[in-house]
Coordinates of C-alpha atoms and ligand atoms in Angstrom, one line a residue:
M1 CA -25.5 -0.1 29.0
P2 CA -24.3 0.8 25.7
I3 CA -26.4 -0.8 23.0
S4 CA -24.5 -1.9 19.7
W5 CA -26.4 0.2 16.8
H6 CA -25.4 -2.3 14.1
C7 CA -27.5 -5.5 15.4
G8 CA -30.7 -4.6 13.8
E9 CA -33.8 -3.2 15.2
P10 CA -33.6 -1.8 18.7
R11 CA -34.5 -3.8 21.4
L12 CA -35.0 -1.2 24.0
A13 CA -37.6 -1.7 26.8
V14 CA -39.5 1.1 25.2
A15 CA -43.0 0.3 26.8
A16 CA -41.7 2.4 30.3
N17 CA -41.4 5.4 28.5
P18 CA -44.6 6.6 26.3
Q19 CA -42.1 9.3 24.5
L20 CA -40.5 6.5 23.0
L21 CA -43.5 4.9 21.6
I22 CA -43.4 6.0 17.8
P23 CA -45.6 4.2 15.6
N24 CA -43.0 4.4 12.7
P25 CA -39.8 4.5 13.6
S26 CA -38.7 5.3 10.5
S27 CA -40.7 8.7 10.3
N28 CA -39.0 9.6 13.6
P29 CA -40.1 13.5 13.1
M30 CA -37.5 16.0 14.9
R31 CA -36.5 19.9 15.2
W32 CA -33.3 21.5 14.7
S33 CA -33.0 22.6 18.0
Q34 CA -33.5 19.1 19.9
T35 CA -31.1 17.4 17.6
L36 CA -27.3 17.5 17.0
I37 CA -26.5 19.0 13.5
P38 CA -23.0 20.8 14.0
T39 CA -22.7 22.0 10.6
M40 CA -19.7 23.8 9.6
K41 CA -18.6 26.9 7.3
E42 CA -15.3 25.9 6.6
T43 CA -13.3 22.7 5.1
P44 CA -12.0 20.8 7.8
E45 CA -8.4 20.5 8.0
G46 CA -7.2 17.2 6.5
A47 CA -10.1 16.6 4.6
E48 CA -9.3 16.1 0.7
I49 CA -12.2 14.4 -1.1
P50 CA -15.7 15.6 -1.2
S51 CA -17.3 13.0 0.8
H52 CA -15.2 13.4 3.7
V53 CA -15.3 17.4 3.9
L54 CA -19.2 17.2 3.3
M55 CA -19.8 14.7 6.0
L56 CA -17.8 16.4 8.4
R57 CA -19.6 19.7 7.1
A58 CA -23.1 18.6 6.9
G59 CA -22.5 17.3 10.6
L60 CA -23.3 13.7 9.5
V61 CA -20.0 12.4 10.9
G62 CA -17.3 13.4 13.9
Q63 CA -13.7 12.5 13.8
V64 CA -12.8 10.5 16.9
M65 CA -9.2 9.8 15.4
A66 CA -7.8 8.7 12.3
G67 CA -9.9 6.4 10.3
A68 CA -12.5 6.2 13.4
Y69 CA -15.8 8.1 13.2
T70 CA -19.0 8.9 15.3
Y71 CA -22.1 8.8 13.2
L72 CA -24.1 11.8 14.5
P73 CA -27.6 11.9 14.2
L74 CA -27.8 12.9 10.9
G75 CA -25.3 10.0 8.9
L76 CA -26.8 7.5 11.6
R77 CA -30.1 8.1 9.9
A78 CA -28.5 8.0 6.3
L79 CA -26.7 4.5 7.3
R80 CA -29.7 3.2 9.0
K81 CA -31.4 3.7 5.9
A82 CA -29.0 2.1 3.2
E83 CA -28.6 -0.7 6.1
A84 CA -32.6 -1.1 5.5
I85 CA -32.4 -1.2 1.8
V86 CA -29.6 -4.0 1.7
R87 CA -31.5 -6.1 4.4
E88 CA -35.2 -5.9 2.5
E89 CA -33.0 -7.0 -0.9
M90 CA -31.3 -9.9 1.1
D91 CA -34.7 -11.1 2.5
A92 CA -36.3 -11.0 -1.0
A93 CA -33.6 -12.8 -2.2
G94 CA -34.3 -15.4 0.2
A95 CA -30.8 -15.1 2.2
V96 CA -31.5 -15.6 6.0
E97 CA -29.9 -13.3 9.0
L98 CA -28.3 -14.0 11.5
L99 CA -25.8 -12.2 14.0
M100 CA -22.0 -13.3 14.9
P101 CA -19.6 -12.3 17.1
A102 CA -16.9 -9.6 16.1
L103 CA -14.6 -11.5 18.6
T104 CA -13.7 -14.3 17.2
P105 CA -11.1 -17.2 18.7
I106 CA -7.6 -17.3 16.8
G107 CA -7.7 -20.9 16.7
L108 CA -10.2 -20.6 13.9
W109 CA -8.1 -18.2 11.9
E110 CA -5.4 -21.0 12.3
R111 CA -7.1 -23.9 10.5
T112 CA -7.8 -21.7 7.5
G113 CA -4.2 -20.5 7.5
R114 CA -5.5 -16.8 7.5
V115 CA -3.5 -15.6 10.6
E116 CA -0.5 -15.4 8.1
A117 CA -2.7 -14.5 4.9
F118 CA -3.7 -11.4 6.6
G119 CA -0.9 -10.5 8.6
D120 CA -1.2 -6.8 10.4
V121 CA -4.5 -6.6 8.7
L122 CA -6.1 -9.0 11.6
I123 CA -6.5 -7.3 14.8
Q124 CA -5.5 -9.6 17.3
F125 CA -4.6 -9.6 21.0
A126 CA -4.6 -11.6 24.2
V127 CA -7.1 -11.6 27.1
R128 CA -6.6 -12.8 30.2
R129 CA -9.4 -15.3 31.5
A130 CA -8.8 -17.0 34.9
N131 CA -5.3 -18.3 35.0
R132 CA -5.1 -18.3 31.2
K133 CA -4.2 -16.4 28.0
V134 CA -6.9 -16.4 25.2
Q135 CA -5.7 -15.3 21.9
M136 CA -8.7 -13.3 20.2
A137 CA -9.0 -11.4 16.9
L138 CA -11.5 -9.0 15.6
G139 CA -13.2 -10.7 12.6
P140 CA -12.1 -8.8 9.5
T141 CA -14.7 -11.1 7.6
H142 CA -16.7 -14.1 8.8
E143 CA -15.8 -17.1 6.5
E144 CA -14.4 -19.0 9.5
V145 CA -17.4 -18.4 12.1
V146 CA -19.9 -19.2 9.6
T147 CA -18.3 -22.2 8.2
D148 CA -17.8 -23.2 11.6
L149 CA -21.3 -23.0 12.3
V150 CA -22.4 -24.9 9.3
A151 CA -20.4 -27.9 10.1
K152 CA -22.1 -28.0 13.2
H153 CA -25.5 -28.1 12.0
I154 CA -25.7 -29.1 8.3
A155 CA -24.8 -32.2 7.5
S156 CA -27.5 -33.4 4.5
Y157 CA -28.4 -32.1 0.9
R158 CA -31.6 -31.7 2.3
Q159 CA -30.7 -28.7 4.1
M160 CA -29.4 -26.9 1.4
P161 CA -29.2 -24.3 -0.6
I162 CA -29.1 -22.0 2.2
T163 CA -27.8 -18.3 2.3
L164 CA -26.7 -16.8 5.8
Y165 CA -26.0 -13.1 6.0
Q166 CA -25.3 -10.5 8.6
I167 CA -25.0 -6.8 9.0
Q168 CA -21.8 -6.4 11.5
T169 CA -19.0 -4.2 12.1
K170 CA -15.8 -5.6 10.7
F171 CA -12.1 -4.8 11.7
R172 CA -9.3 -4.5 9.2
N173 CA -6.1 -2.4 10.4
E174 CA -5.9 0.3 7.9
E175 CA -1.9 1.2 7.7
R176 CA -3.0 4.3 6.5
P177 CA -6.5 5.6 7.2
R178 CA -7.7 8.6 4.8
F179 CA -10.4 9.7 2.6
G180 CA -13.0 9.7 5.5
V181 CA -15.0 6.8 5.9
L182 CA -14.0 5.3 2.6
R183 CA -11.0 3.6 4.2
T184 CA -11.4 2.9 7.9
S185 CA -10.1 0.1 10.3
E186 CA -13.7 -0.1 11.6
F187 CA -16.6 -0.3 9.0
L188 CA -20.3 -1.5 8.8
M189 CA -20.4 -4.5 6.0
K190 CA -23.2 -6.8 5.1
D191 CA -21.5 -10.3 4.5
A192 CA -23.6 -13.1 3.2
Y193 CA -22.2 -17.0 2.8
S194 CA -24.2 -19.6 0.5
F195 CA -24.1 -23.2 1.0
D196 CA -24.6 -25.5 -1.8
T197 CA -24.5 -29.4 -2.7
S198 CA -23.0 -28.3 -6.5
V199 CA -21.0 -26.3 -8.8
E200 CA -24.5 -25.6 -10.7
A201 CA -26.3 -24.7 -7.5
L202 CA -23.6 -22.1 -6.4
G203 CA -24.2 -20.7 -9.8
R204 CA -27.8 -20.2 -8.7
S205 CA -26.9 -18.7 -5.3
Y206 CA -24.3 -16.6 -7.1
E207 CA -26.8 -15.5 -9.7
K208 CA -29.4 -14.3 -7.0
M209 CA -26.9 -12.4 -5.0
Y210 CA -25.8 -10.3 -8.3
A211 CA -29.1 -9.6 -9.1
A212 CA -29.9 -8.5 -5.7
Y213 CA -26.4 -6.1 -5.7
C214 CA -27.8 -4.5 -8.9
R215 CA -31.2 -3.5 -7.1
I216 CA -29.5 -2.3 -3.9
F217 CA -27.0 0.0 -5.5
D218 CA -30.3 1.2 -8.1
R219 CA -32.2 1.9 -5.0
C220 CA -29.6 3.9 -3.3
G221 CA -29.1 5.8 -6.5
L222 CA -25.8 4.5 -7.3
S223 CA -24.2 4.1 -11.1
C224 CA -23.2 1.0 -10.4
L225 CA -20.5 -1.1 -12.9
P226 CA -20.2 -4.8 -12.0
V227 CA -16.8 -5.7 -13.2
E228 CA -14.6 -9.0 -13.5
A229 CA -12.2 -9.3 -10.5
E230 CA -9.6 -11.2 -9.2
S231 CA -10.5 -13.2 -5.8
G232 CA -7.6 -12.0 -3.8
P233 CA -6.8 -13.9 -0.9
I234 CA -10.3 -15.1 0.2
G235 CA -9.3 -17.6 -2.8
G236 CA -11.8 -19.5 -5.1
D237 CA -12.3 -18.7 -8.8
V238 CA -15.1 -16.7 -10.1
S239 CA -15.4 -13.1 -8.7
H240 CA -17.1 -9.7 -9.3
E241 CA -16.5 -6.2 -7.8
F242 CA -19.2 -3.5 -7.9
M243 CA -17.5 -0.7 -8.7
V244 CA -19.1 3.1 -8.5
P245 CA -16.9 5.3 -10.9
A246 CA -15.8 8.4 -9.4
E247 CA -12.9 10.6 -9.6
N248 CA -11.6 10.1 -6.4
G249 CA -12.1 6.4 -6.2
E250 CA -8.8 4.4 -5.4
D251 CA -9.6 1.3 -7.9
M252 CA -8.8 1.6 -11.3
V253 CA -11.4 -0.1 -13.5
V254 CA -10.6 -1.2 -17.5
H255 CA -13.9 -0.4 -19.3
C256 CA -14.8 -0.9 -22.8
S257 CA -18.0 2.0 -23.6
A258 CA -18.4 -0.2 -26.8
C259 CA -19.1 -3.6 -25.6
G260 CA -19.5 -3.1 -21.8
Y261 CA -16.3 -5.1 -20.9
A262 CA -15.6 -4.1 -17.6
A263 CA -12.8 -5.3 -15.0
N264 CA -10.5 -4.5 -12.6
L265 CA -7.3 -3.2 -13.0
E266 CA -5.4 -6.6 -11.7
R267 CA -8.1 -8.9 -13.6
A268 CA -8.5 -6.8 -17.0
E269 CA -7.4 -8.8 -19.9
V270 CA -5.6 -6.9 -23.1
G271 CA -7.0 -7.2 -26.4
A272 CA -4.5 -9.0 -29.0
Q273 CA -2.7 -6.0 -30.6
G274 CA -2.6 -5.7 -34.4
D275 CA 1.1 -4.4 -34.2
E276 CA 3.7 -5.5 -36.3
R277 CA 7.5 -4.9 -35.4
P278 CA 8.4 -1.6 -36.9
N279 CA 10.2 -2.0 -40.5
V280 CA 13.5 -0.9 -39.1
A281 CA 16.9 -2.7 -40.1
P282 CA 17.9 -4.7 -37.4
E283 CA 20.9 -3.2 -35.6
P284 CA 23.8 -5.5 -34.2
V285 CA 23.7 -6.0 -30.4
R286 CA 26.0 -3.1 -28.4
K287 CA 27.1 -2.8 -25.1
V288 CA 26.8 0.9 -23.8
D289 CA 28.2 2.1 -20.3
T290 CA 25.5 3.5 -18.1
P291 CA 27.2 4.4 -14.9
G292 CA 24.6 4.5 -11.9
A293 CA 21.7 4.4 -14.3
S294 CA 19.8 1.3 -13.6
T295 CA 16.0 2.4 -13.4
I296 CA 13.7 2.9 -16.8
E297 CA 13.7 6.5 -16.1
Q298 CA 17.3 7.0 -15.5
V299 CA 18.4 4.8 -18.4
S300 CA 16.2 6.5 -20.9
R301 CA 17.6 9.8 -19.7
F302 CA 21.2 8.5 -19.9
L303 CA 21.1 6.8 -23.4
G304 CA 18.0 9.3 -25.0
C305 CA 15.4 6.3 -25.8
R306 CA 12.0 6.3 -25.2
P307 CA 10.7 3.9 -22.1
Q308 CA 8.8 1.9 -24.7
D309 CA 12.0 1.1 -26.6
M310 CA 13.4 -0.5 -23.6
I311 CA 12.5 -4.2 -21.9
K312 CA 12.4 -4.3 -18.5
T313 CA 13.5 -8.0 -17.2
L314 CA 12.0 -8.5 -13.8
I315 CA 13.4 -11.8 -11.6
Y316 CA 10.8 -13.3 -9.5
A317 CA 10.9 -16.2 -7.3
A318 CA 8.1 -18.3 -8.6
D319 CA 7.1 -21.3 -6.1
G320 CA 11.1 -20.8 -5.0
R321 CA 12.4 -21.1 -8.2
A322 CA 13.9 -18.0 -10.5
L323 CA 11.6 -16.9 -13.4
A324 CA 12.3 -14.2 -15.5
V325 CA 9.5 -11.6 -16.8
L326 CA 10.3 -9.0 -19.6
I327 CA 7.6 -6.2 -19.7
R328 CA 7.8 -3.2 -22.0
G329 CA 9.5 0.0 -20.2
D330 CA 6.6 2.0 -20.1
H331 CA 4.1 -1.2 -19.0
E332 CA 3.5 -2.6 -15.5
A333 CA 3.4 -6.3 -14.8
N334 CA 0.5 -8.0 -13.3
E335 CA 1.4 -10.5 -10.8
A336 CA -1.9 -12.3 -11.2
K337 CA -1.4 -12.9 -14.9
I338 CA 2.2 -14.3 -14.4
R339 CA 1.0 -16.5 -11.9
R340 CA -1.4 -18.0 -14.2
A341 CA 0.7 -17.6 -17.4
A342 CA 4.0 -19.5 -15.8
G343 CA 1.6 -21.9 -14.0
V344 CA 2.7 -21.1 -10.3
Q345 CA 1.1 -20.9 -6.9
K346 CA 3.6 -18.3 -5.1
L347 CA 5.2 -15.5 -6.8
A348 CA 7.5 -13.1 -5.5
L349 CA 9.8 -10.3 -6.6
A350 CA 13.4 -12.3 -5.6
E351 CA 15.6 -11.1 -3.4
P352 CA 19.0 -9.6 -4.6
A353 CA 21.0 -12.8 -3.6
M354 CA 18.8 -14.8 -6.2
I355 CA 19.3 -11.8 -8.8
E356 CA 22.8 -11.8 -8.4
H357 CA 23.1 -15.1 -8.7
V358 CA 21.0 -16.0 -12.1
T359 CA 22.5 -12.7 -13.7
G360 CA 25.9 -12.5 -12.5
A361 CA 25.3 -8.4 -11.8
P362 CA 23.7 -6.5 -9.0
V363 CA 20.1 -5.6 -9.1
G364 CA 18.7 -3.2 -11.8
F365 CA 21.0 -4.3 -14.9
A366 CA 18.9 -7.6 -15.5
G367 CA 18.3 -8.3 -19.3
P368 CA 17.4 -11.5 -21.4
V369 CA 20.9 -12.0 -23.4
G370 CA 23.6 -13.7 -21.4
L371 CA 21.7 -14.9 -18.2
R372 CA 24.4 -16.2 -16.1
V373 CA 21.8 -19.2 -15.2
K374 CA 19.5 -20.9 -17.3
I375 CA 15.8 -19.6 -15.9
P376 CA 12.6 -19.7 -17.8
V377 CA 11.9 -16.3 -19.8
W378 CA 8.2 -15.4 -20.0
A379 CA 7.4 -12.2 -22.1
D380 CA 4.6 -10.0 -22.3
R381 CA 3.0 -10.0 -25.6
A382 CA 4.0 -6.5 -26.6
I383 CA 7.8 -7.4 -26.7
Q384 CA 7.1 -9.6 -30.0
F385 CA 6.4 -5.9 -31.6
M386 CA 9.5 -4.2 -30.3
A387 CA 13.0 -3.9 -32.3
N388 CA 16.4 -3.1 -31.3
A389 CA 15.4 -2.8 -28.0
V390 CA 17.5 -1.4 -24.8
T391 CA 17.9 -3.9 -21.8
G392 CA 20.1 -4.8 -18.8
A393 CA 23.4 -6.2 -19.5
N394 CA 23.6 -8.6 -16.7
Q395 CA 26.5 -6.7 -15.9
A396 CA 26.9 -3.7 -13.4
D397 CA 26.6 -0.1 -14.8
A398 CA 25.9 -1.4 -18.1
H399 CA 23.2 -1.6 -20.8
L400 CA 22.9 -3.3 -24.3
T401 CA 21.0 -1.7 -27.1
G402 CA 20.1 -3.3 -30.6
V403 CA 18.2 -6.4 -29.0
N404 CA 15.6 -8.2 -31.1
L405 CA 13.6 -11.3 -29.9
D406 CA 14.4 -14.7 -31.6
R407 CA 17.9 -13.4 -32.8
D408 CA 19.6 -12.5 -29.4
F409 CA 16.9 -14.3 -27.0
Q410 CA 14.7 -16.6 -26.9
V411 CA 11.4 -17.3 -24.5
A412 CA 9.5 -20.0 -23.2
G413 CA 6.1 -18.3 -23.9
L414 CA 4.6 -15.0 -24.8
A415 CA 1.3 -14.0 -22.9
D416 CA -0.5 -11.0 -21.4
V417 CA 1.1 -10.8 -18.1
R418 CA 1.0 -6.8 -17.5
N419 CA -1.7 -4.2 -16.5
A420 CA -4.0 -2.8 -19.0
C421 CA -3.5 0.9 -20.0
D422 CA -6.0 3.6 -21.3
G423 CA -6.4 3.0 -25.1
D424 CA -5.5 -0.7 -25.0
P425 CA -7.4 -2.8 -27.3
C426 CA -10.5 -4.5 -25.7
P427 CA -10.4 -8.4 -25.1
R428 CA -14.0 -8.5 -26.4
C429 CA -14.0 -6.6 -29.2
S430 CA -12.5 -4.0 -31.7
S431 CA -13.0 -1.0 -29.8
K432 CA -10.5 0.5 -26.9
L433 CA -10.4 0.1 -23.3
A434 CA -10.8 3.2 -20.9
M435 CA -9.5 3.8 -17.3
R436 CA -12.0 5.3 -14.5
H437 CA -11.3 5.8 -11.0
S438 CA -13.5 3.9 -9.2
I439 CA -14.9 3.1 -5.4
E440 CA -15.8 -0.3 -4.6
V441 CA -19.0 -1.1 -2.9
G442 CA -19.7 -4.8 -3.1
H443 CA -18.1 -8.0 -4.1
V444 CA -19.4 -11.4 -4.8
F445 CA -16.8 -14.2 -4.6
K446 CA -17.6 -18.3 -5.6
L447 CA -15.4 -19.7 -2.9
G448 CA -15.6 -23.5 -3.9
T449 CA -14.4 -25.7 -0.9
K450 CA -11.4 -24.0 0.4
Y451 CA -13.1 -23.2 4.0
S452 CA -15.5 -26.5 4.1
E453 CA -12.3 -28.2 3.2
A454 CA -10.3 -26.6 6.2
L455 CA -13.2 -26.5 8.8
A456 CA -14.6 -30.0 7.9
A457 CA -18.2 -28.8 6.7
R458 CA -19.4 -31.7 4.7
F459 CA -22.8 -32.9 3.9
L460 CA -24.3 -36.4 2.7
D461 CA -25.8 -36.7 -0.6
E462 CA -28.7 -38.7 -1.9
N463 CA -26.3 -42.1 -2.4
E464 CA -24.9 -41.4 1.5
Q465 CA -21.8 -40.0 -0.1
L466 CA -19.8 -37.6 1.9
H467 CA -18.7 -34.3 0.1
P468 CA -17.3 -31.0 1.2
I469 CA -20.0 -28.1 1.0
I470 CA -19.6 -25.3 -1.9
M471 CA -19.7 -22.0 -0.8
G472 CA -20.3 -18.5 -2.1
C473 CA -19.4 -14.7 -0.2
Y474 CA -21.1 -11.9 -0.8
G475 CA -19.9 -8.1 0.6
I476 CA -21.3 -4.9 0.9
G477 CA -19.5 -1.8 2.6
I478 CA -22.7 0.1 4.1
N479 CA -20.4 3.1 5.1
R480 CA -19.1 3.1 1.1
I481 CA -22.4 3.0 0.1
L482 CA -22.8 6.9 1.5
A483 CA -19.5 8.0 0.8
S484 CA -19.8 6.8 -2.8
L485 CA -23.3 8.6 -3.1
I486 CA -21.6 11.8 -2.0
E487 CA -18.3 11.5 -4.0
T488 CA -20.8 11.3 -7.2
S489 CA -23.6 13.4 -6.2
Y490 CA -23.1 16.9 -4.7
D491 CA -22.5 20.7 -6.1
Q492 CA -20.9 24.1 -4.6
N493 CA -23.3 24.0 -1.8
G494 CA -23.5 20.7 -0.7
I495 CA -24.8 16.9 -1.1
L496 CA -27.5 15.9 -3.4
W497 CA -29.1 13.0 -1.4
P498 CA -31.8 10.5 -3.3
V499 CA -34.7 10.3 -1.1
A500 CA -33.8 6.5 -0.5
L501 CA -30.7 7.5 1.6
A502 CA -31.8 11.3 2.7
P503 CA -31.3 11.7 6.5
Y504 CA -34.6 13.1 6.6
E505 CA -37.2 13.6 3.3
V506 CA -38.4 17.1 3.4
I507 CA -36.7 20.0 5.6
L508 CA -39.7 22.9 6.7
V509 CA -37.7 26.3 6.9
P510 CA -39.9 28.6 8.5
V511 CA -38.3 32.1 7.5
N512 CA -39.1 33.8 10.7
V513 CA -39.8 31.3 13.9
M514 CA -40.9 34.5 16.0
E515 CA -43.8 35.3 14.0
P516 CA -47.0 33.5 15.1
Q517 CA -48.9 32.4 12.0
T518 CA -45.3 31.1 10.5
R519 CA -44.6 29.0 13.4
E520 CA -48.1 27.8 14.1
V521 CA -47.9 26.6 10.2
A522 CA -44.5 24.7 10.5
E523 CA -45.3 22.9 13.6
R524 CA -48.8 21.9 12.3
T525 CA -47.0 20.9 8.7
H526 CA -44.4 19.2 10.9
D527 CA -46.8 17.1 12.8
A528 CA -48.8 16.2 10.0
L529 CA -46.2 14.9 7.5
A530 CA -44.8 13.0 10.2
A531 CA -48.1 11.3 10.9
A532 CA -48.5 10.9 7.0
G533 CA -44.9 8.3 7.3
I534 CA -42.8 11.2 5.8
D535 CA -39.3 11.6 7.2
V536 CA -39.7 15.5 8.1
L537 CA -37.2 17.9 9.7
L538 CA -38.5 21.2 11.2
D539 CA -35.6 24.1 11.1
D540 CA -37.1 25.8 14.2
R541 CA -34.1 27.5 14.9
D542 CA -34.1 31.3 15.7
Q543 CA -31.7 32.2 12.9
R544 CA -31.6 34.5 9.6
A545 CA -33.7 32.7 6.7
G546 CA -30.2 32.5 4.6
V547 CA -28.5 30.6 7.4
K548 CA -30.8 28.0 7.5
F549 CA -30.9 27.6 3.7
K550 CA -27.3 27.4 3.3
D551 CA -27.4 24.5 6.3
A552 CA -30.3 23.0 4.3
D553 CA -28.4 23.2 1.0
L554 CA -25.2 21.6 2.7
V555 CA -26.9 18.6 4.2
G556 CA -29.1 18.4 0.8
F557 CA -32.4 17.2 2.4
P558 CA -34.6 16.6 -1.4
L559 CA -37.4 18.4 -0.3
R560 CA -37.3 22.0 0.8
V561 CA -40.0 23.6 1.9
V562 CA -40.2 27.6 2.9
I563 CA -42.8 28.8 5.1
G564 CA -42.8 32.7 4.6
E565 CA -45.2 35.7 5.7
R566 CA -45.3 37.0 2.1
G567 CA -46.3 33.2 0.8
L568 CA -48.8 32.7 3.8
K569 CA -50.6 35.6 3.1
Q570 CA -51.6 34.3 -0.4
G571 CA -52.2 30.7 1.2
K572 CA -49.4 29.6 -0.4
L573 CA -46.2 27.5 0.6
E574 CA -42.5 27.4 -1.6
V575 CA -41.5 23.9 -2.0
K576 CA -38.2 23.0 -3.9
W577 CA -36.5 20.1 -4.6
R578 CA -32.8 20.1 -3.6
W579 CA -31.0 19.3 -7.2
E580 CA -33.6 21.3 -9.4
E581 CA -33.1 24.8 -10.2
K582 CA -36.4 26.1 -9.9
S583 CA -39.1 26.6 -6.7
Q584 CA -42.9 26.1 -7.0
M585 CA -45.4 27.6 -5.1
I586 CA -48.0 25.1 -3.7
D587 CA -51.6 25.9 -1.8
L588 CA -51.6 25.8 1.7
D589 CA -54.6 24.2 1.6
G590 CA -53.9 20.5 0.8
A591 CA -50.5 21.2 1.3
V592 CA -49.5 17.8 3.5
E593 CA -51.3 15.8 1.1
Q594 CA -49.6 17.1 -2.2
L595 CA -46.2 17.2 -0.1
A596 CA -46.4 13.6 0.9
A597 CA -48.0 12.5 -2.3
M598 CA -44.4 14.2 -3.9
V599 CA -42.1 12.4 -1.5
R600 CA -43.9 8.8 -2.0
E601 CA -43.6 9.4 -5.9
E602 CA -39.9 10.2 -5.6
R603 CA -39.2 7.3 -3.0
A604 CA -41.2 4.9 -5.3
T605 CA -39.2 5.8 -8.7
G606 CA -36.1 8.1 -7.5
S607 CA -36.7 9.4 -10.8
R608 CA -36.3 13.4 -10.3
F609 CA -33.3 12.6 -8.6
N610 CA -32.3 10.4 -11.7
A611 CA -33.1 12.8 -14.1
R612 CA -30.3 15.3 -12.3
K613 CA -27.6 12.9 -13.3
K614 CA -28.4 13.3 -16.7
A615 CA -28.8 17.1 -16.5
Ligands
ZN701 ZN1 -15.2 -3.8 -26.1

């Protein structure tokens, strides 16, 4: 019977088989020849980024199909270690573990309107039960299930605060699975949910989770940046993402190194510009023919002007009504900011029919001067510093030049409605913003009452008054902890694991396993280290030492111990940390105690691993 690997402690009946009775399951000793570590010399086809390449090459994972991977023994050990750190810190923060099913009834999602909100991301299907069809969804997250649970069992203020969590496989249909385990349709997630009686109490629950997240990522050897974020389809008004800056990250983080301000691209504010309108004489408005040129790029090439001299006019359907937004040609509109500035709920680029109706022209020639229908016009703040701009003429194949704000058109408001760019002013200090590619490993949200209202999770207060429960939710992508660690910690030979996540802490490499004394010392050291609670792997393969050294570096075991005839003659073993240049010789006499002490110290502090980052 298959046992799901993500449901906490294994509950196999081990008593019947004495070989399975291992006193400390985390220090399960192992010989290379008895496990499955399919390392590869070549870069596997289709693997583009270091974490994907190295996880495949080091035999941590094997691909089953696009976006689906088997965790091989070494990969699973690393994953379990990340999981254990998350579990320890959740427990320490007072959260309580439970396990909800991946299979969920579609009715729960309908009650919160998320069948529509998730769209194709929600994996759903019908199964036949007796004579009826039952529609189900594989949980992409568990707000609905947990809120329904709480609605049934929590009714009084006395039962709160409480934070429930699980470590469970999630399913989100990924249209373009890529980058190895970074973007897959099935992934292991820790999701926690807090339930409180007041906004202040929610603030305290949120702070506890935030602090636990900082400890988790620190223990995992990740340099993590908590950033302000939009809350997205989950809802709510305050949220932070925990981002690991990495060259191959798909998310952009806007960061000010002077004051520490950090936000994701969607959320990042742009500081007020000190710019003034360039001191040039205003030109008259002129209409110019631009046959077939409708994009910023085409028009700038055609007229020989720079994108930053042009105004993009975007027509949106805002709560069903037309709205024009003006953005400098080289900037990108930010829909979350537009929604907030214009005070609208639903925002989408208008359909061609609406655009043609308000501009009187085909798509691509909209401009703020001479719109056929009077609609509200919002402008990004950068528009006020433009002089003699180029805009669409609200007429096919024509643009206007010499357009100036106030003289030629008016706006309903000026606001920050664009994405921040590299070098923009920081909103908190006088310094400049920088963009950094990052990987999101965690996210914390203040949800409020969205789910408790939809699913009738209410409580009675001290005065017997009924209120909706106030919720928060908190996620961590466990697989992403491994991938982002590797993305930020490797060299030309392979992975550099911190002791906290390494599949094994120590690798023993006997130079020649056929040599009796070498073999005997290797076996004895292996058994003694395992007995001392150290995770140790013995490379007992009858291979050239060079091959074994290469594999040890590729997988990246933190501490390598070489047992060779020459050293043994002097009563010595050679010891080297994976991320340090130099090896050292230690006395065979007392070697086990010394090695165990080295590992324990590094476990406790991670200081040698962290020193590598500064080097
Ligand atoms: Zn700043």
